[in-house]
Short mmCIF file of C-alpha atoms in Angstrom, two decimals:
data_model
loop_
_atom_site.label_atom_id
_atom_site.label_comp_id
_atom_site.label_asym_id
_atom_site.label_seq_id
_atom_site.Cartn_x
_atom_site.Cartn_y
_atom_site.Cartn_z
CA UNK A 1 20.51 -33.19 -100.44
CA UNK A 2 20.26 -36.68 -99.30
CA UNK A 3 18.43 -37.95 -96.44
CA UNK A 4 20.79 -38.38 -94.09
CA UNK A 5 22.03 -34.85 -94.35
CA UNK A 6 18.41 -33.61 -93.49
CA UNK A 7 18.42 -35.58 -90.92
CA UNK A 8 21.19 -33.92 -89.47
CA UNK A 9 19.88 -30.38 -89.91
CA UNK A 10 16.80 -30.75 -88.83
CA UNK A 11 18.30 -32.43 -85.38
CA UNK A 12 20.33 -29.14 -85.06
CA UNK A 13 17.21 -26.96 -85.71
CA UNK A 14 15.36 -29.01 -83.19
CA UNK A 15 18.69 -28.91 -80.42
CA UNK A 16 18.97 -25.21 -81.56
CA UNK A 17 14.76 -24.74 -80.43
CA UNK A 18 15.14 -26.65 -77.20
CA UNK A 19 18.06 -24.68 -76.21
CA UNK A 20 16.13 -21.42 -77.21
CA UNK A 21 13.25 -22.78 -75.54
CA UNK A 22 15.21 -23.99 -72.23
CA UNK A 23 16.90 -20.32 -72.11
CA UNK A 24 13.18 -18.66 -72.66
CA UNK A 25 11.97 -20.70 -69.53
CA UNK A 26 14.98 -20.15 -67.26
CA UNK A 27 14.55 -16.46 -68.00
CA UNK A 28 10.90 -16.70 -67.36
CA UNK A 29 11.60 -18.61 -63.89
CA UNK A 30 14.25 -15.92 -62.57
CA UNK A 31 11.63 -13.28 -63.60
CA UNK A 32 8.95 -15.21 -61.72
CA UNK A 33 10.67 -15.91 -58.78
CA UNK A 34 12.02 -12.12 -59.05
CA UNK A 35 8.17 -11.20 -59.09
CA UNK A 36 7.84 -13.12 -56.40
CA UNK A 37 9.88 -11.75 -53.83
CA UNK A 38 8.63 -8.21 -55.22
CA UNK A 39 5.16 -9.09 -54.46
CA UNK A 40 6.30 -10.62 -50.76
CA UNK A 41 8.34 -7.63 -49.77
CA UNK A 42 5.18 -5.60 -51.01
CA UNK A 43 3.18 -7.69 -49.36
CA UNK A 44 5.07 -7.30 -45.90
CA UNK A 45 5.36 -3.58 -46.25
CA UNK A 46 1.40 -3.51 -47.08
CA UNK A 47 1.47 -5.72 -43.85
CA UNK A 48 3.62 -3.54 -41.87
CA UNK A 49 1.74 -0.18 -42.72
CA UNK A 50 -1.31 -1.63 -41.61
CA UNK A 51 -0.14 -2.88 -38.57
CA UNK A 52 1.09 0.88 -38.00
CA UNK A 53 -1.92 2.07 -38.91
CA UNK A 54 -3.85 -0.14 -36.96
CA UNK A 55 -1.69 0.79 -33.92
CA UNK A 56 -1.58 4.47 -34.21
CA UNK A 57 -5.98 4.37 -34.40
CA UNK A 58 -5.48 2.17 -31.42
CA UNK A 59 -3.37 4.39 -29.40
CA UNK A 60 -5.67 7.76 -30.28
CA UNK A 61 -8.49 7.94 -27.42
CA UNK A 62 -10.81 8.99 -30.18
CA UNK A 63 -13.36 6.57 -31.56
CA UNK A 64 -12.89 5.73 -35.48
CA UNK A 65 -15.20 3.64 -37.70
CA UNK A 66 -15.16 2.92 -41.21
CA UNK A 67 -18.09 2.49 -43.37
CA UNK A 68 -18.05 1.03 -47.00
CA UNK A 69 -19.94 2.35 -49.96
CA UNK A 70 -23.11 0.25 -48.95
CA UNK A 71 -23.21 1.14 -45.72
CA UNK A 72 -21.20 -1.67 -44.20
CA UNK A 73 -19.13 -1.66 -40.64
CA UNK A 74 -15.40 -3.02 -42.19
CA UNK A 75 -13.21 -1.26 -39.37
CA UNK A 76 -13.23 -0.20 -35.76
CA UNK A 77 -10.02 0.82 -33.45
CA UNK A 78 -9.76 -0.34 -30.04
CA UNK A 79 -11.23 3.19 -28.47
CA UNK A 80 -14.93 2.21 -29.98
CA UNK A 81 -15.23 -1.06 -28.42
CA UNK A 82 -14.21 0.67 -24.85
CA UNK A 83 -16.21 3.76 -25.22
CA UNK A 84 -19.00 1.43 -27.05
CA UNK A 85 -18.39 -1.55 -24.53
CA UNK A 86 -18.47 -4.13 -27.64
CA UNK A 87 -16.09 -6.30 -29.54
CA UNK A 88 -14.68 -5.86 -33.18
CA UNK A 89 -16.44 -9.15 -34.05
CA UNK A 90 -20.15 -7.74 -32.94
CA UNK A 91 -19.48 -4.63 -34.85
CA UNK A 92 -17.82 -5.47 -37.81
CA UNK A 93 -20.42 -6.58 -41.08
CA UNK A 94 -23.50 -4.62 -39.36
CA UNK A 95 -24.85 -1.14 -40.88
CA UNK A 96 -25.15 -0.01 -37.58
CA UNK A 97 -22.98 0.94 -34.22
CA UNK A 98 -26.28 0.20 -32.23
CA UNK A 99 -26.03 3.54 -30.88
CA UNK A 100 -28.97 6.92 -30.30
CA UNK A 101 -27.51 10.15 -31.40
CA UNK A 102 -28.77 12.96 -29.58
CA UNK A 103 -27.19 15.94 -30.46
CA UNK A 104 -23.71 15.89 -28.65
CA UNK A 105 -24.88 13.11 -26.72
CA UNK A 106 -24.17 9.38 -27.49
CA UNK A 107 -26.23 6.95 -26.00
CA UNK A 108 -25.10 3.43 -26.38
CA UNK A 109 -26.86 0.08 -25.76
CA UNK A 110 -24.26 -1.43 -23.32
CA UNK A 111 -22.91 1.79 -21.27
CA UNK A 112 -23.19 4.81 -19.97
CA UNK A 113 -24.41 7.41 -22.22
CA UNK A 114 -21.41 10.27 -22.30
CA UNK A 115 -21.36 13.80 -24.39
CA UNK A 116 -18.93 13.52 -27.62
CA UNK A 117 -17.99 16.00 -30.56
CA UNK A 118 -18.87 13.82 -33.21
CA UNK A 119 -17.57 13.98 -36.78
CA UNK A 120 -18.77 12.14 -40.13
CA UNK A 121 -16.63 13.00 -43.37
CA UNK A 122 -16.93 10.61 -47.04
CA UNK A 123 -13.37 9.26 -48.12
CA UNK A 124 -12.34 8.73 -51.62
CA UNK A 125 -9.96 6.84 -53.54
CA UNK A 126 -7.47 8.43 -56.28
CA UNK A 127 -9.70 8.55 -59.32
CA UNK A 128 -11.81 10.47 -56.72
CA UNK A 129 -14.91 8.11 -56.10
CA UNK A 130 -16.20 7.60 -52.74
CA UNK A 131 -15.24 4.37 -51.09
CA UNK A 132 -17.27 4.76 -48.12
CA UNK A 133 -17.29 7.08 -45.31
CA UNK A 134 -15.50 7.71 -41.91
CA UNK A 135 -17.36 8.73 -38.63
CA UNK A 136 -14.86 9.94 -35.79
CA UNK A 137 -16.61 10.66 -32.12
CA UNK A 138 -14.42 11.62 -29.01
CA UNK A 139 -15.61 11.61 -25.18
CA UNK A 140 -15.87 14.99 -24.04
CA UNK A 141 -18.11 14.37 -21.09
CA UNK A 142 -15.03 15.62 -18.60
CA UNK A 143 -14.97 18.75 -20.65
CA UNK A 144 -18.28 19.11 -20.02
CA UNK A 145 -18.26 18.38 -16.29
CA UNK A 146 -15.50 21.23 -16.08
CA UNK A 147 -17.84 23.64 -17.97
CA UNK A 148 -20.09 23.22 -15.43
CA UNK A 149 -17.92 23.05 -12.62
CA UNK A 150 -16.47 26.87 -14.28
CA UNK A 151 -20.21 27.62 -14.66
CA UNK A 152 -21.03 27.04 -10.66
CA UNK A 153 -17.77 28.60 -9.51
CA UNK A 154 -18.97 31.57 -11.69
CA UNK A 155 -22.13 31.98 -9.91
CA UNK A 156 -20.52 31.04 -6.09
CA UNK A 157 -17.98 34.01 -6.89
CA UNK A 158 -21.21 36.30 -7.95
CA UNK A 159 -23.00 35.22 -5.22
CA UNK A 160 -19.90 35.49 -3.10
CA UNK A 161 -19.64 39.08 -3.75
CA UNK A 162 -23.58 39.82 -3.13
CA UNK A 163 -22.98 38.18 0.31
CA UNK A 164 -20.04 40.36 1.32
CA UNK A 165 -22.19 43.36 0.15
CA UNK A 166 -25.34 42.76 2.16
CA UNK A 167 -22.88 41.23 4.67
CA UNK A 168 -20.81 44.52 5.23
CA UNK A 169 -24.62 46.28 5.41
CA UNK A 170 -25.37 44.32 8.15
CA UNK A 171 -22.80 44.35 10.33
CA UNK A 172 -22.29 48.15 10.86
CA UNK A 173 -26.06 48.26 12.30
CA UNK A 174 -25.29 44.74 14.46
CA UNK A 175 -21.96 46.72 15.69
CA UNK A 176 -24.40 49.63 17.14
CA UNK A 177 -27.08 47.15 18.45
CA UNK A 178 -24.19 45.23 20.17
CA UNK A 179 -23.08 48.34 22.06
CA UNK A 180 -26.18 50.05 23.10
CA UNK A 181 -27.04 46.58 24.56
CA UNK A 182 -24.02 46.62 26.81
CA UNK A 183 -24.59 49.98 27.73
CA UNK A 184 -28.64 48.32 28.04
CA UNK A 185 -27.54 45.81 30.29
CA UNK A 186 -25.38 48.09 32.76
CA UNK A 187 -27.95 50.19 33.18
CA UNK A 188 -30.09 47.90 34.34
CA UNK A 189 -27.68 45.44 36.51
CA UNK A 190 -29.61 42.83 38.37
CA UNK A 191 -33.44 43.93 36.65
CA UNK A 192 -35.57 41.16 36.00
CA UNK A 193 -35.35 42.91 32.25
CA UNK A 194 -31.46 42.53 32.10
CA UNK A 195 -31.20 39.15 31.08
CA UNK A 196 -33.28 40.08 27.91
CA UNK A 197 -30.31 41.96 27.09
CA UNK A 198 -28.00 39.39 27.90
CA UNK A 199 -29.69 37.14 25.32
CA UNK A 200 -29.75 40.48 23.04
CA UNK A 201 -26.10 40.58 23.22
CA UNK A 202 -25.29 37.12 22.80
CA UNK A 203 -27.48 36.78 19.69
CA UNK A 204 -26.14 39.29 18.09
CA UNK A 205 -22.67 38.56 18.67
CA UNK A 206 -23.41 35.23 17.24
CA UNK A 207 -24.66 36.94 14.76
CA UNK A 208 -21.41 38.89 13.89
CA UNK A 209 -19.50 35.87 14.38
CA UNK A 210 -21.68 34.46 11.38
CA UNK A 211 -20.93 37.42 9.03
CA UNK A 212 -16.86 37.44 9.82
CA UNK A 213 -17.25 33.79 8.76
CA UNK A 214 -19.06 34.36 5.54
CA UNK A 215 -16.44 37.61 4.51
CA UNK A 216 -13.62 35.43 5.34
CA UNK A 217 -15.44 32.08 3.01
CA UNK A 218 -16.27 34.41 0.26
CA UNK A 219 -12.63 36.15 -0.17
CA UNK A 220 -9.43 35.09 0.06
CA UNK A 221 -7.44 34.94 3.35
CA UNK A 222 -3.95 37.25 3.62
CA UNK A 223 -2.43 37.59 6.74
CA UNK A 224 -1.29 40.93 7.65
CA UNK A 225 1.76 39.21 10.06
CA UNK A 226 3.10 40.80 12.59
CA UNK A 227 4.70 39.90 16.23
CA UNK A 228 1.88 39.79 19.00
CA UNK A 229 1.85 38.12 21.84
CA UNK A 230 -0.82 35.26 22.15
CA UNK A 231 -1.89 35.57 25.95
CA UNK A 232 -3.66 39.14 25.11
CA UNK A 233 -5.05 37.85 21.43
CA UNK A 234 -7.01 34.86 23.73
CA UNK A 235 -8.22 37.10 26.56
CA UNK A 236 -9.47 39.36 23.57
CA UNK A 237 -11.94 36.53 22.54
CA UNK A 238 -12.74 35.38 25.70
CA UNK A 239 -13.42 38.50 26.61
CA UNK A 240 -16.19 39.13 23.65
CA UNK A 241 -18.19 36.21 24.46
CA UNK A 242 -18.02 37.00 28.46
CA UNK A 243 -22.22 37.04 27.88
CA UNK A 244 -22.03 33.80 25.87
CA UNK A 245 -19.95 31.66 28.76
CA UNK A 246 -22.00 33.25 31.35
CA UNK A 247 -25.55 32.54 30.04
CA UNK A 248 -23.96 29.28 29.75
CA UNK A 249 -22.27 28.46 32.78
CA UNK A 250 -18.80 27.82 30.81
CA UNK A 251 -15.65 29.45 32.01
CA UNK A 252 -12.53 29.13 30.23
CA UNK A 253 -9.37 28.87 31.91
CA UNK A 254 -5.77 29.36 30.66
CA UNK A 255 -2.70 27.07 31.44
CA UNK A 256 0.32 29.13 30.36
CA UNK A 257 3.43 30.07 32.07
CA UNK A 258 4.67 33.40 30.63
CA UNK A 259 3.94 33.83 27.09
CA UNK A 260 4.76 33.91 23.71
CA UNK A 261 5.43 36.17 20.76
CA UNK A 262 4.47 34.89 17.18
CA UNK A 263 4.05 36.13 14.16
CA UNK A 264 0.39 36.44 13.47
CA UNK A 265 -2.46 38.14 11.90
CA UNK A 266 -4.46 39.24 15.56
CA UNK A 267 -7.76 39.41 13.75
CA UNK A 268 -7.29 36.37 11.98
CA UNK A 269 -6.13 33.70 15.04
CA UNK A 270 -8.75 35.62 17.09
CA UNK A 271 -11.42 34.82 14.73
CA UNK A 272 -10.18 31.32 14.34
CA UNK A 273 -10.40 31.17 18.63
CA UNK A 274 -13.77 32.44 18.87
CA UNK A 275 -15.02 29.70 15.97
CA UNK A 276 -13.60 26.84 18.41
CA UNK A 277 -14.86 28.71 21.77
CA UNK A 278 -18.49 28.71 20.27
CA UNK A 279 -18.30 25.31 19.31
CA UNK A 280 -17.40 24.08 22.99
CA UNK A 281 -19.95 26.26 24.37
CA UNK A 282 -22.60 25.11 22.70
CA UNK A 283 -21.11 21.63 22.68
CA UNK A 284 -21.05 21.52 26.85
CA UNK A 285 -24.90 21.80 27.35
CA UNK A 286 -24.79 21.74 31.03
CA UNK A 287 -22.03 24.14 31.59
CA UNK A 288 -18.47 23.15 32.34
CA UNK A 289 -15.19 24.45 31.97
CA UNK A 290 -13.08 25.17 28.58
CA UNK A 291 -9.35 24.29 29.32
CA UNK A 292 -6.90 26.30 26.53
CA UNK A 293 -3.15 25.20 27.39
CA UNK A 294 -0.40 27.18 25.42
CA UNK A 295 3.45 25.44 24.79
CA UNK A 296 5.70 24.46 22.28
CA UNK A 297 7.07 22.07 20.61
CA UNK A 298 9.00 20.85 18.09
CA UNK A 299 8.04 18.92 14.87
CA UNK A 300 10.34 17.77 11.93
CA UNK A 301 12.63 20.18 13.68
CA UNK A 302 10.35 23.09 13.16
CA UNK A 303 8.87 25.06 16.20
CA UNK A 304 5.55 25.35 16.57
CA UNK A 305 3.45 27.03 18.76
CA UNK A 306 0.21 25.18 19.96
CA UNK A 307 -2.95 26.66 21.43
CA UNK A 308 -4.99 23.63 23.27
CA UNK A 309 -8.51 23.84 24.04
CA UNK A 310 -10.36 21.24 25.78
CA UNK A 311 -13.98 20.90 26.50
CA UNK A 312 -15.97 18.19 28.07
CA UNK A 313 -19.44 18.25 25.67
CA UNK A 314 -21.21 15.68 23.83
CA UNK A 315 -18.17 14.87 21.10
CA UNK A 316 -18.20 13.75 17.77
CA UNK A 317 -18.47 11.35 16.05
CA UNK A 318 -15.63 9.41 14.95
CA UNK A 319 -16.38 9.15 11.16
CA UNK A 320 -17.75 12.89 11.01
CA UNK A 321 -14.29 14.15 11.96
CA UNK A 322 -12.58 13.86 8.78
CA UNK A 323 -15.71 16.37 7.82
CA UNK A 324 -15.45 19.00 10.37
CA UNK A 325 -13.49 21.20 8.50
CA UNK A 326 -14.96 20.84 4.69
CA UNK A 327 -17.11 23.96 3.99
CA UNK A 328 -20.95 23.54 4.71
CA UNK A 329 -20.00 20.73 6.25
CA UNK A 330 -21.94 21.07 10.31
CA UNK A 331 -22.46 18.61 13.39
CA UNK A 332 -25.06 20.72 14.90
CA UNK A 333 -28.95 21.11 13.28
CA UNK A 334 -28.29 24.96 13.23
CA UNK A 335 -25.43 26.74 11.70
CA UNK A 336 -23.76 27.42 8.35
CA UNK A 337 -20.94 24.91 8.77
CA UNK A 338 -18.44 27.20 7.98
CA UNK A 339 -16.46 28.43 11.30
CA UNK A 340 -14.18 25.43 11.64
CA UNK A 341 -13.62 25.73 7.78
CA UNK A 342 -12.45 29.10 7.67
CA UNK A 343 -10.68 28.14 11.33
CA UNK A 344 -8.53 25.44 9.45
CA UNK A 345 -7.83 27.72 6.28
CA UNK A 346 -6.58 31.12 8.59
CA UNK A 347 -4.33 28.46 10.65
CA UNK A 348 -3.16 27.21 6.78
CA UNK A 349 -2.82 31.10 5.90
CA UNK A 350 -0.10 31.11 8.99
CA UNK A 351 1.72 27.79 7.20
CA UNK A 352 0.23 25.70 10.42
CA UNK A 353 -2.21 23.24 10.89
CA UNK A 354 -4.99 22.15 13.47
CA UNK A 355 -6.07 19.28 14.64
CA UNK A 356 -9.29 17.59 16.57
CA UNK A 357 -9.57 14.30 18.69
CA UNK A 358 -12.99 13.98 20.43
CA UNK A 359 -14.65 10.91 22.05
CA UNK A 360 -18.98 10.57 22.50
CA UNK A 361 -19.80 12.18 25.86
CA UNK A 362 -16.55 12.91 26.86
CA UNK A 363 -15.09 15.98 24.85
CA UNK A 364 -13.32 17.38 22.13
CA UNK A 365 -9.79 18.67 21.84
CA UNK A 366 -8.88 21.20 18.80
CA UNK A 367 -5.12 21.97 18.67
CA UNK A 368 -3.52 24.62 17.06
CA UNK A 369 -0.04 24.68 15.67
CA UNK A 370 1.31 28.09 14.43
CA UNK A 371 5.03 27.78 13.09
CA UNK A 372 7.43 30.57 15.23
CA UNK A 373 11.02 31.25 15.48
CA UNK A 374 11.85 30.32 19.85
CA UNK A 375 14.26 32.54 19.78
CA UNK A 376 13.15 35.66 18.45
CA UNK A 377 9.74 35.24 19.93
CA UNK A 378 10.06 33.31 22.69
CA UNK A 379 8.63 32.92 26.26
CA UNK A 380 8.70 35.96 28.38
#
């Protein structure tokens, strides 16, 4: 073969290996650049899951921390830095959460210490090895505060029922005393000895007074409703403290023209009178008289019955009256700071509501309103 032919073939071979070569690399570029946009759209959805993830451990209220295989902080969600009080970056590379475990109780260095159910479980990868480990803590320091809340009621209800026992013991004996002191004191009329009595009596109807108070705290108020006429239902407690108003130079008088039926328990609204009586007595120190108007009127076009009574004692005090009617809750040095409690919830038992205004030194006004139907218990 002569040279020139050679020539030729071998610049065919050559052409023949660049083209090969040129198709190789094109092929090798598409699958690159194929690759490529594999590994991006992995990428992203590697991206996108942990952004999910990171948002769903964000929007749990439980606390979540990861810990690597040494011992290493790598991840927090957003309820450990508010339950911890500290930022990803101050957590994140320690060994440590810079918190004292005790028991159920969490203690950390920048808030409040608060109870927690605390969990601590390894994690693994697929071959099975451990990785590190997670520890998971939740705030359950309102749980606990309603355990003890439960706890407390528990005991008040106990204790609740003890009181009503030795409660209904006492009062059958008081109920005896209270009579053969009446009987007492009309025996003896104007004796020196007969105001002894007097004080007898009043004592211990203050003393029953107490006692309906603390059965109607301790158990739940029901209304046995029926029509009665109000008039009679306030004579009836003025009436039972006649000794009380007398010994202390209080009269009550009544500003009512006719009279009205409403649907009431008696026992009840006459309770709820004698709490607000005894509290102008003993609020008019030098005597005085107790004005109780009766009227109606209307409000948010319902009808309500009201029962005024005015005294002119030492008042109240104008932030303590938002107070007056919380259990426990008393003006005076004596007393159990119940009777205007259990006054407001009997009025609430008959769907009403009361009211107070009272000024320093120049008297108190309570006002009852009792919802009624005018015109099938109207004025007579």
């Amino acid at each position: 073969m002569s040279f020139e032919a050679n020539k030729s073939t071998n610049i065919e071979l050559l052409s023949d290996a660049i083209n090969s070569f040129n198709k190789v690399s094109d092929t090798l570029v598409q699958y690159y650049r194929s690759l490529e946009e594999k590994v991006t759209a992995l990428t992203q959805e590697v991206d996108h899951k942990k952004q999910l993830l990171n948002s769903i451990l964000d929007s749990i209220d439980i606390g979540v921390v990861f810990f690597d295989s040494n011992g290493i902080i790598r991840m927090i969600n957003r309820s450990v830095e508010e339950l911890l009080s500290v930022t990803e970056a101050e957590i994140i590379g320690r060994s440590s959460l810079g918190v004292v475990i005790d028991g159920d109780l969490m203690i950390p260095k920048n808030s409040k210490p608060f109870h927690a159910l605390i969990s601590r479980r390894d994690v693994y990868d697929k071959a099975g090895m451990i990785i590190g480990n997670v520890l998971i803590f939740k705030d359950i320091s309102r749980i606990k505060e309603l355990e003890t809340i439960n706890e407390r009621n528990r005991r008040l209800t106990a204790m609740g029922e003890l009181v009503m026992k030795i409660a209904h013991e006492i009062r059958n004996p008081l109920g005896s005393i209270e009579l053969f002191a009446s009987l007492l004191q009309a025996d003896l009329k104007e004796n020196s000895q007969a105001d002894y009595v007097k004080r007898i009596s009043n004592s211990v109807r203050s003393l029953v007074n107490t006692l309906d108070n603390m059965l109607s705290f301790a158990r739940e108020i029901k209304p046995n409703i029926n029509l009665q006429y109000i008039r009679p239902v306030i004579n009836e407690a003025i009436d039972e403290l006649a000794g009380t108003l007398e010994n202390n130079r209080v009269a009550c008088k009544i500003h009512c023209k006719g009279d009205y039926s409403v649907p009431i328990d008696k026992g009840l609204i006459k309770q709820a009178l004698l709490n607000i009586l005894i509290n102008a007595i003993q609020a008019m120190k030098d005597g005085g008289i107790i004005s109780i108007r009766i009227g109606n009127t209307k409000i948010d076009h319902k009808t309500f019955l009201y029962i005024k009574i005015s005294d002119k004692g030492i008042g109240i005090e104008k932030q303590r009256l938002a107070s007056i009617f919380e259990p426990f809750y008393s003006t005076k040095d004596r007393g159990t700071g119940l009777g205007l409690s259990i006054t407001a919830s009997i009025i609430k038992a008959h769907k009403g509501y009361i009211t107070v205004d009272s000024k320093i030194n120049k008297g108190t006004v309570f006002t009852l309103h009792i919802p009624f139907d005018i015109e099938n218990g109207g004025i007579l």
